Coordinates of C-alpha atoms (C1' of nucleotides) in Angstrom, one line a residue:
Chain J
M1 CA 48.2 98.8 75.0
S2 CA 51.7 97.4 74.5
A3 CA 53.7 96.5 77.6
I4 CA 56.7 98.1 76.1
G5 CA 57.3 101.5 77.5
F6 CA 59.3 103.0 74.6
E7 CA 56.5 102.8 72.1
E8 CA 53.9 105.5 71.5
H9 CA 50.7 104.9 73.2
D10 CA 47.5 106.4 74.3
H11 CA 48.8 107.8 77.6
H12 CA 45.6 109.2 78.9
H13 CA 43.9 105.9 78.4
C14 CA 46.7 103.9 79.9
I15 CA 46.6 106.0 83.1
A16 CA 42.8 105.6 83.4
D17 CA 43.1 102.0 82.8
A18 CA 45.8 101.4 85.4
M19 CA 43.9 103.4 88.0
Q20 CA 40.8 101.4 87.4
N21 CA 42.8 98.1 87.8
A22 CA 44.3 99.4 91.0
E23 CA 40.9 100.3 92.3
A24 CA 39.6 96.9 91.5
L25 CA 42.6 95.2 93.1
C26 CA 42.3 97.2 96.3
A27 CA 38.5 96.5 96.4
T28 CA 39.1 92.8 95.9
N29 CA 41.7 92.5 98.6
S30 CA 40.2 95.0 101.1
L31 CA 43.1 97.3 100.7
K32 CA 42.7 101.0 101.5
F33 CA 43.4 103.0 98.4
T34 CA 43.7 106.3 100.2
P35 CA 44.0 109.7 98.6
T36 CA 47.8 109.9 99.1
R37 CA 48.4 106.4 97.7
R38 CA 46.1 107.0 94.8
R39 CA 47.8 110.3 94.0
V40 CA 51.3 108.8 94.2
L41 CA 50.2 106.1 91.7
E42 CA 48.8 108.7 89.4
I43 CA 52.0 110.7 89.6
L44 CA 54.0 107.7 88.7
L45 CA 51.7 106.8 85.8
D46 CA 51.6 110.3 84.6
R47 CA 55.4 110.6 84.3
H48 CA 55.8 107.2 82.9
Q49 CA 59.3 107.3 84.2
A50 CA 61.3 106.3 87.3
M51 CA 60.9 108.9 90.0
G52 CA 62.8 109.3 93.2
A53 CA 60.8 109.4 96.4
Y54 CA 61.8 113.0 97.0
D55 CA 60.6 114.0 93.5
I56 CA 57.2 112.5 94.3
L57 CA 57.2 114.2 97.7
E58 CA 57.8 117.5 96.0
V59 CA 54.7 117.1 93.9
L60 CA 52.7 116.0 96.9
A61 CA 54.0 119.0 98.9
V62 CA 52.9 121.5 96.1
E63 CA 49.5 119.9 96.3
G64 CA 49.4 120.2 100.1
M65 CA 49.3 116.4 100.6
G66 CA 52.3 116.2 102.9
S67 CA 55.8 117.3 102.9
Q68 CA 57.8 114.9 105.0
P69 CA 59.7 111.9 103.6
P70 CA 57.6 109.2 105.4
V71 CA 54.5 110.4 103.5
A72 CA 56.1 109.4 100.2
Y73 CA 57.8 106.3 101.4
R74 CA 54.7 104.9 103.1
A75 CA 52.6 105.4 99.9
L76 CA 55.4 103.8 97.8
D77 CA 55.7 100.9 100.2
F78 CA 52.0 100.2 99.9
L79 CA 52.2 100.4 96.1
V80 CA 55.3 98.2 95.9
S81 CA 54.0 95.6 98.4
N82 CA 50.8 95.2 96.4
G83 CA 52.3 95.0 93.0
L84 CA 51.1 98.4 91.8
A85 CA 54.6 99.8 91.5
H86 CA 58.2 98.6 91.5
K87 CA 61.4 99.9 92.9
I88 CA 64.3 100.3 90.4
E89 CA 67.2 99.5 92.8
R90 CA 69.8 100.7 90.3
L91 CA 68.2 104.2 90.3
N92 CA 66.8 104.3 93.8
A93 CA 63.6 105.2 92.0
Y94 CA 60.1 104.0 91.6
V95 CA 57.8 103.2 88.6
A96 CA 54.2 102.3 88.2
C97 CA 53.8 98.6 87.3
S98 CA 52.8 98.0 83.7
H99 CA 51.6 94.5 84.2
Q100 CA 49.2 94.8 87.1
G101 CA 47.7 91.6 88.3
E102 CA 50.1 89.3 86.4
D103 CA 52.4 87.1 88.4
H104 CA 55.6 88.3 87.0
T105 CA 59.2 88.5 87.9
P106 CA 59.8 92.1 86.9
G107 CA 62.4 92.8 84.3
F108 CA 63.4 96.4 83.5
M109 CA 65.2 98.1 80.6
I110 CA 66.5 101.4 81.7
C111 CA 67.4 103.9 79.0
T112 CA 70.4 105.9 80.2
E113 CA 69.6 108.7 77.7
C114 CA 66.0 109.5 78.2
K115 CA 65.7 107.8 81.6
T116 CA 62.6 105.9 80.5
V117 CA 62.1 102.6 82.2
A118 CA 60.3 99.8 80.3
E119 CA 59.0 96.8 82.2
V120 CA 59.3 93.6 80.2
P121 CA 57.8 90.2 81.0
A122 CA 60.6 88.1 82.4
A123 CA 58.9 84.8 83.1
S124 CA 61.7 82.9 81.4
V125 CA 64.3 84.6 83.4
R126 CA 62.7 83.3 86.5
S127 CA 62.7 79.8 85.2
I128 CA 66.4 80.0 84.3
L129 CA 67.2 81.4 87.7
G130 CA 65.1 78.8 89.3
E131 CA 67.0 76.1 87.6
A132 CA 70.4 77.5 88.7
A133 CA 68.9 77.9 92.2
S134 CA 67.5 74.4 92.5
Q135 CA 70.9 72.9 91.9
T136 CA 72.0 74.3 95.2
G137 CA 68.7 74.1 97.0
F138 CA 68.3 77.8 97.1
R139 CA 64.6 78.9 97.4
V140 CA 63.9 82.0 95.4
D141 CA 61.3 84.3 96.9
R142 CA 61.7 87.4 94.9
A143 CA 63.8 88.1 91.8
M144 CA 64.5 91.1 89.7
I145 CA 66.4 92.0 86.6
E146 CA 67.6 95.4 85.6
A147 CA 69.3 96.2 82.3
E148 CA 70.8 99.5 81.4
G149 CA 71.2 100.5 77.8
V150 CA 69.8 102.8 75.1
C151 CA 66.3 102.6 73.7
A152 CA 65.6 102.5 70.0
N153 CA 64.3 106.1 70.0
C154 CA 67.5 107.5 71.6
Q155 CA 69.7 105.5 69.3
E156 CA 67.9 107.0 66.3
H157 CA 67.8 110.5 67.7
P158 CA 70.9 111.1 69.9
A159 CA 70.7 114.1 72.1
Chain N
M1 CA 86.4 75.3 93.9
S2 CA 82.7 75.7 93.3
A3 CA 81.3 78.9 92.1
I4 CA 78.4 78.5 94.5
G5 CA 78.8 80.5 97.6
F6 CA 76.6 78.4 99.9
E7 CA 78.8 75.3 99.7
E8 CA 81.6 74.4 102.0
H9 CA 84.9 75.2 100.5
D10 CA 88.5 75.9 101.3
H11 CA 88.1 79.4 102.3
H12 CA 91.8 80.2 102.8
H13 CA 92.6 78.8 99.5
C14 CA 89.9 80.7 97.7
I15 CA 91.1 84.0 99.1
A16 CA 94.7 83.4 98.1
D17 CA 93.5 82.3 94.7
A18 CA 91.3 85.4 94.1
M19 CA 94.0 87.7 95.3
Q20 CA 96.5 86.2 92.9
N21 CA 94.1 86.5 90.0
A22 CA 93.5 90.1 91.0
E23 CA 97.3 90.7 91.0
A24 CA 97.6 89.2 87.6
L25 CA 94.7 91.2 86.2
C26 CA 96.1 94.4 87.5
A27 CA 99.6 93.7 86.2
T28 CA 98.3 92.8 82.8
N29 CA 96.2 95.9 82.5
S30 CA 98.6 98.3 84.1
L31 CA 96.2 99.0 87.0
K32 CA 97.5 100.1 90.3
F33 CA 96.7 97.6 92.9
T34 CA 97.4 99.9 95.9
P35 CA 97.4 98.8 99.5
T36 CA 94.0 100.2 100.2
R37 CA 92.4 98.5 97.1
R38 CA 94.2 95.3 97.9
R39 CA 93.0 95.4 101.5
V40 CA 89.4 96.2 100.6
L41 CA 89.3 93.2 98.3
E42 CA 90.8 91.0 101.0
I43 CA 88.2 92.2 103.4
L44 CA 85.4 91.4 101.0
L45 CA 86.9 88.0 100.2
D46 CA 87.4 87.2 103.9
R47 CA 83.8 87.9 104.9
H48 CA 82.4 86.2 101.8
Q49 CA 79.3 88.3 102.3
A50 CA 77.9 91.5 101.1
M51 CA 79.3 94.4 103.1
G52 CA 78.2 98.0 103.2
A53 CA 80.8 100.6 102.3
Y54 CA 80.7 101.9 105.9
D55 CA 81.3 98.4 107.3
I56 CA 84.4 98.2 105.2
L57 CA 85.5 101.7 106.2
E58 CA 85.2 100.6 109.8
V59 CA 87.7 97.8 109.3
L60 CA 90.0 100.1 107.4
A61 CA 89.8 102.7 110.1
V62 CA 90.8 100.2 112.8
E63 CA 93.8 99.3 110.7
G64 CA 94.7 102.9 110.3
M65 CA 94.1 102.9 106.5
G66 CA 91.7 105.9 106.3
S67 CA 88.5 106.8 108.0
Q68 CA 86.6 109.0 105.6
P69 CA 83.9 107.6 103.3
P70 CA 85.7 108.5 100.1
V71 CA 88.5 106.1 101.0
A72 CA 86.1 103.2 100.9
Y73 CA 84.1 104.3 98.0
R74 CA 87.2 105.0 95.8
A75 CA 88.6 101.5 96.5
L76 CA 85.2 100.0 95.8
D77 CA 84.8 101.9 92.6
F78 CA 88.1 100.6 91.4
L79 CA 87.2 97.0 92.3
V80 CA 83.8 97.2 90.7
S81 CA 85.0 99.0 87.5
N82 CA 87.6 96.3 87.0
G83 CA 85.3 93.4 87.6
L84 CA 86.9 92.4 90.9
A85 CA 83.8 93.1 92.9
H86 CA 80.1 93.8 92.4
K87 CA 77.6 96.0 94.0
I88 CA 74.4 94.4 95.2
E89 CA 71.9 97.2 94.5
R90 CA 69.2 95.6 96.6
L91 CA 71.4 95.8 99.7
N92 CA 73.5 98.8 98.9
A93 CA 76.4 96.5 99.6
Y94 CA 79.4 95.0 97.9
V95 CA 80.8 91.6 97.3
A96 CA 84.0 90.2 95.8
C97 CA 83.5 88.7 92.4
S98 CA 83.7 85.0 92.3
H99 CA 84.2 84.7 88.6
Q100 CA 87.1 86.9 88.0
G101 CA 88.1 87.3 84.4
E102 CA 85.0 85.8 82.9
D103 CA 82.7 87.9 80.8
H104 CA 79.6 87.5 82.8
T105 CA 76.3 89.2 83.5
P106 CA 76.3 88.8 87.2
G107 CA 73.4 87.0 88.8
F108 CA 73.1 86.9 92.6
M109 CA 71.2 84.8 95.1
I110 CA 70.8 86.6 98.3
C111 CA 70.0 84.6 101.4
T112 CA 67.8 86.7 103.6
E113 CA 68.6 84.6 106.6
C114 CA 72.4 84.4 106.7
K115 CA 73.0 87.4 104.3
T116 CA 75.3 85.3 102.2
V117 CA 75.4 86.3 98.6
A118 CA 76.2 83.7 95.9
E119 CA 77.1 84.7 92.4
V120 CA 75.8 82.5 89.7
P121 CA 76.8 82.3 86.1
A122 CA 74.0 84.0 84.3
A123 CA 75.1 84.0 80.7
S124 CA 71.8 82.6 79.6
V125 CA 70.0 85.4 81.4
R126 CA 71.7 87.8 79.2
S127 CA 70.8 86.1 76.0
I128 CA 67.1 85.9 77.1
L129 CA 67.1 89.6 78.0
G130 CA 68.9 90.4 74.7
E131 CA 66.1 88.6 72.9
A132 CA 63.4 90.6 74.6
A133 CA 65.3 93.7 74.1
S134 CA 66.0 93.3 70.4
Q135 CA 62.3 93.1 69.7
T136 CA 62.1 96.7 70.7
G137 CA 65.5 97.8 69.5
F138 CA 66.8 98.4 73.0
R139 CA 70.6 98.0 73.2
V140 CA 71.6 96.4 76.5
D141 CA 74.9 97.7 77.9
R142 CA 74.8 96.2 81.4
A143 CA 72.4 93.9 83.1
M144 CA 72.1 92.4 86.5
I145 CA 69.9 90.0 88.3
E146 CA 69.3 89.8 92.0
A147 CA 67.2 87.1 93.7
E148 CA 66.2 87.0 97.3
G149 CA 65.4 83.8 99.1
V150 CA 66.7 81.3 101.5
C151 CA 69.7 79.1 101.0
A152 CA 69.7 75.3 101.5
N153 CA 71.7 75.6 104.7
C154 CA 69.3 78.1 106.3
Q155 CA 66.3 76.0 105.2
E156 CA 67.7 73.0 107.0
H157 CA 68.8 74.9 110.1
P158 CA 66.4 77.7 110.7
A159 CA 67.7 80.3 113.2
Chain Y
dG1 C1' 117.8 115.4 87.1
dA2 C1' 113.9 118.6 86.1
dC3 C1' 109.6 119.2 84.6
dA4 C1' 104.8 118.3 83.3
dA5 C1' 100.9 115.4 83.5
dG6 C1' 98.4 112.1 85.5
dT7 C1' 96.8 109.4 89.3
dC8 C1' 96.0 108.5 94.0
dC9 C1' 95.1 109.9 98.7
dG10 C1' 93.5 112.7 102.9
dT11 C1' 90.1 115.7 104.3
dT12 C1' 86.2 118.7 104.8
dA13 C1' 81.8 119.4 103.7
dT14 C1' 77.5 118.3 101.9
dG15 C1' 74.1 115.8 99.2
dT16 C1' 70.8 112.0 98.7
dT17 C1' 68.0 108.2 100.2
dA18 C1' 65.5 106.0 103.9
dT19 C1' 63.7 104.9 108.5
dA20 C1' 62.8 105.1 113.7
dA21 C1' 59.8 106.6 116.8
dC22 C1' 55.9 108.7 118.8
dA23 C1' 51.7 111.3 118.8
dT24 C1' 47.2 112.0 116.6
dA25 C1' 43.4 110.8 113.8
dT26 C1' 40.4 107.8 111.3
dG27 C1' 37.6 103.8 110.1
dC28 C1' 35.3 99.5 111.4
dG29 C1' 33.3 95.7 114.0
dC30 C1' 30.8 95.0 117.9
Chain O
dG1 C1' 30.5 104.6 122.2
dC2 C1' 34.5 101.4 122.8
dG3 C1' 38.4 99.0 121.4
dC4 C1' 41.2 97.7 117.9
dA5 C1' 43.8 98.1 113.8
dT6 C1' 45.4 101.0 110.4
dA7 C1' 46.8 105.4 108.5
dT8 C1' 48.8 110.0 108.9
dG9 C1' 51.6 114.0 110.7
dT10 C1' 55.8 115.3 112.5
dT11 C1' 60.4 115.4 114.4
dA12 C1' 64.6 113.6 114.2
dT13 C1' 68.2 110.9 112.6
dA14 C1' 70.3 106.9 110.2
dA15 C1' 72.5 105.1 106.2
dC16 C1' 74.5 105.6 101.7
dA17 C1' 77.2 108.4 98.6
dT18 C1' 79.8 112.2 96.2
dA19 C1' 81.8 117.1 95.3
dA20 C1' 85.7 119.6 95.7
dC21 C1' 90.3 120.8 96.8
dG22 C1' 95.1 120.4 98.1
dG23 C1' 99.1 117.6 98.6
dA24 C1' 101.9 113.4 97.6
dC25 C1' 103.6 110.2 94.6
dT26 C1' 104.4 108.0 89.9
dT27 C1' 105.5 108.1 85.2
dG28 C1' 107.0 109.6 80.9
dT29 C1' 109.8 113.1 78.4
dC30 C1' 113.4 115.8 77.5

DNA sequence: GACAAGTCCGTTATGTTATAACATATGCGC
DNA sequence: GCGCATATGTTATAACATAACGGACTTGTC
């Protein structure tokens, strides 16, 4: 499957695939992939869009899996810390990671029309940043890039 | 003066300089550089750090320049829209721009120890992102990069 | 100068995002 | 079964941000 979120793809397959990867990752690292955590990842994968914590919480509440903010935030923290999801700071929202397991500096393209968020490999961004940083002795621990714009689909078919 | 915020520099001079640039920019573009807006920029320049809107508001309140959130947010909106300041999404905080007037995709290095934020020229980041984007037809309108780590000074002198 | 239009400011109220703190429960090694 | 670490449920609140409205001030036009 392509890494680019704006393309058509076998959605059902990509969800199953990602869930399986997540299972494997958790098994390997002795992480507890609890029902809530699992369900939150499924929800994110299913939407294939950035979702606010309270949007996720709403879904969980309907399903009787908890209704207080910490429920959502704890699951999201787990997913983000373990590279299964990312936070889009610009939107205060969360997306499932589309490059599980790869060591990547996440780069995101956010379509302001359809709200879809595509994760792009941004390894080269990291190297450039690292270069700028090393000149001043700055040690980069985490980096992120977020771009806002309009995806090809929305350019062709304006709302 | 260097663009890199972690180096020693003539702080007083850099404030005066930036304020003068801001004056000029506003004059040129018929923007109203009102007392509140001016003061907020001064505060940001003076701290030379990322500040939350409510931190700024507190300073304004002490000085009798308004005590309600919109006062701070309106001034910040003005500064950000006109390129005189940037919002650090990661921190929900604001910094004065250190490259006034240049057409730049802002890149930030955030020291998690001392909270200093350095703005780095990131023109090349934009071009790389543009390349990745053009492959999928995505049109980039705005982009930002934020890196967290530890600055040279804090590496040498841990707290 | 009088007026209209636009912009900015003061204020109240509220919306949205996120976390602290503490009690309870669950799983796991021994 | 006991003790420890981790996860969950819950209450409360902190932190960040904006809507909406009225009044003041500026600016351009006649």
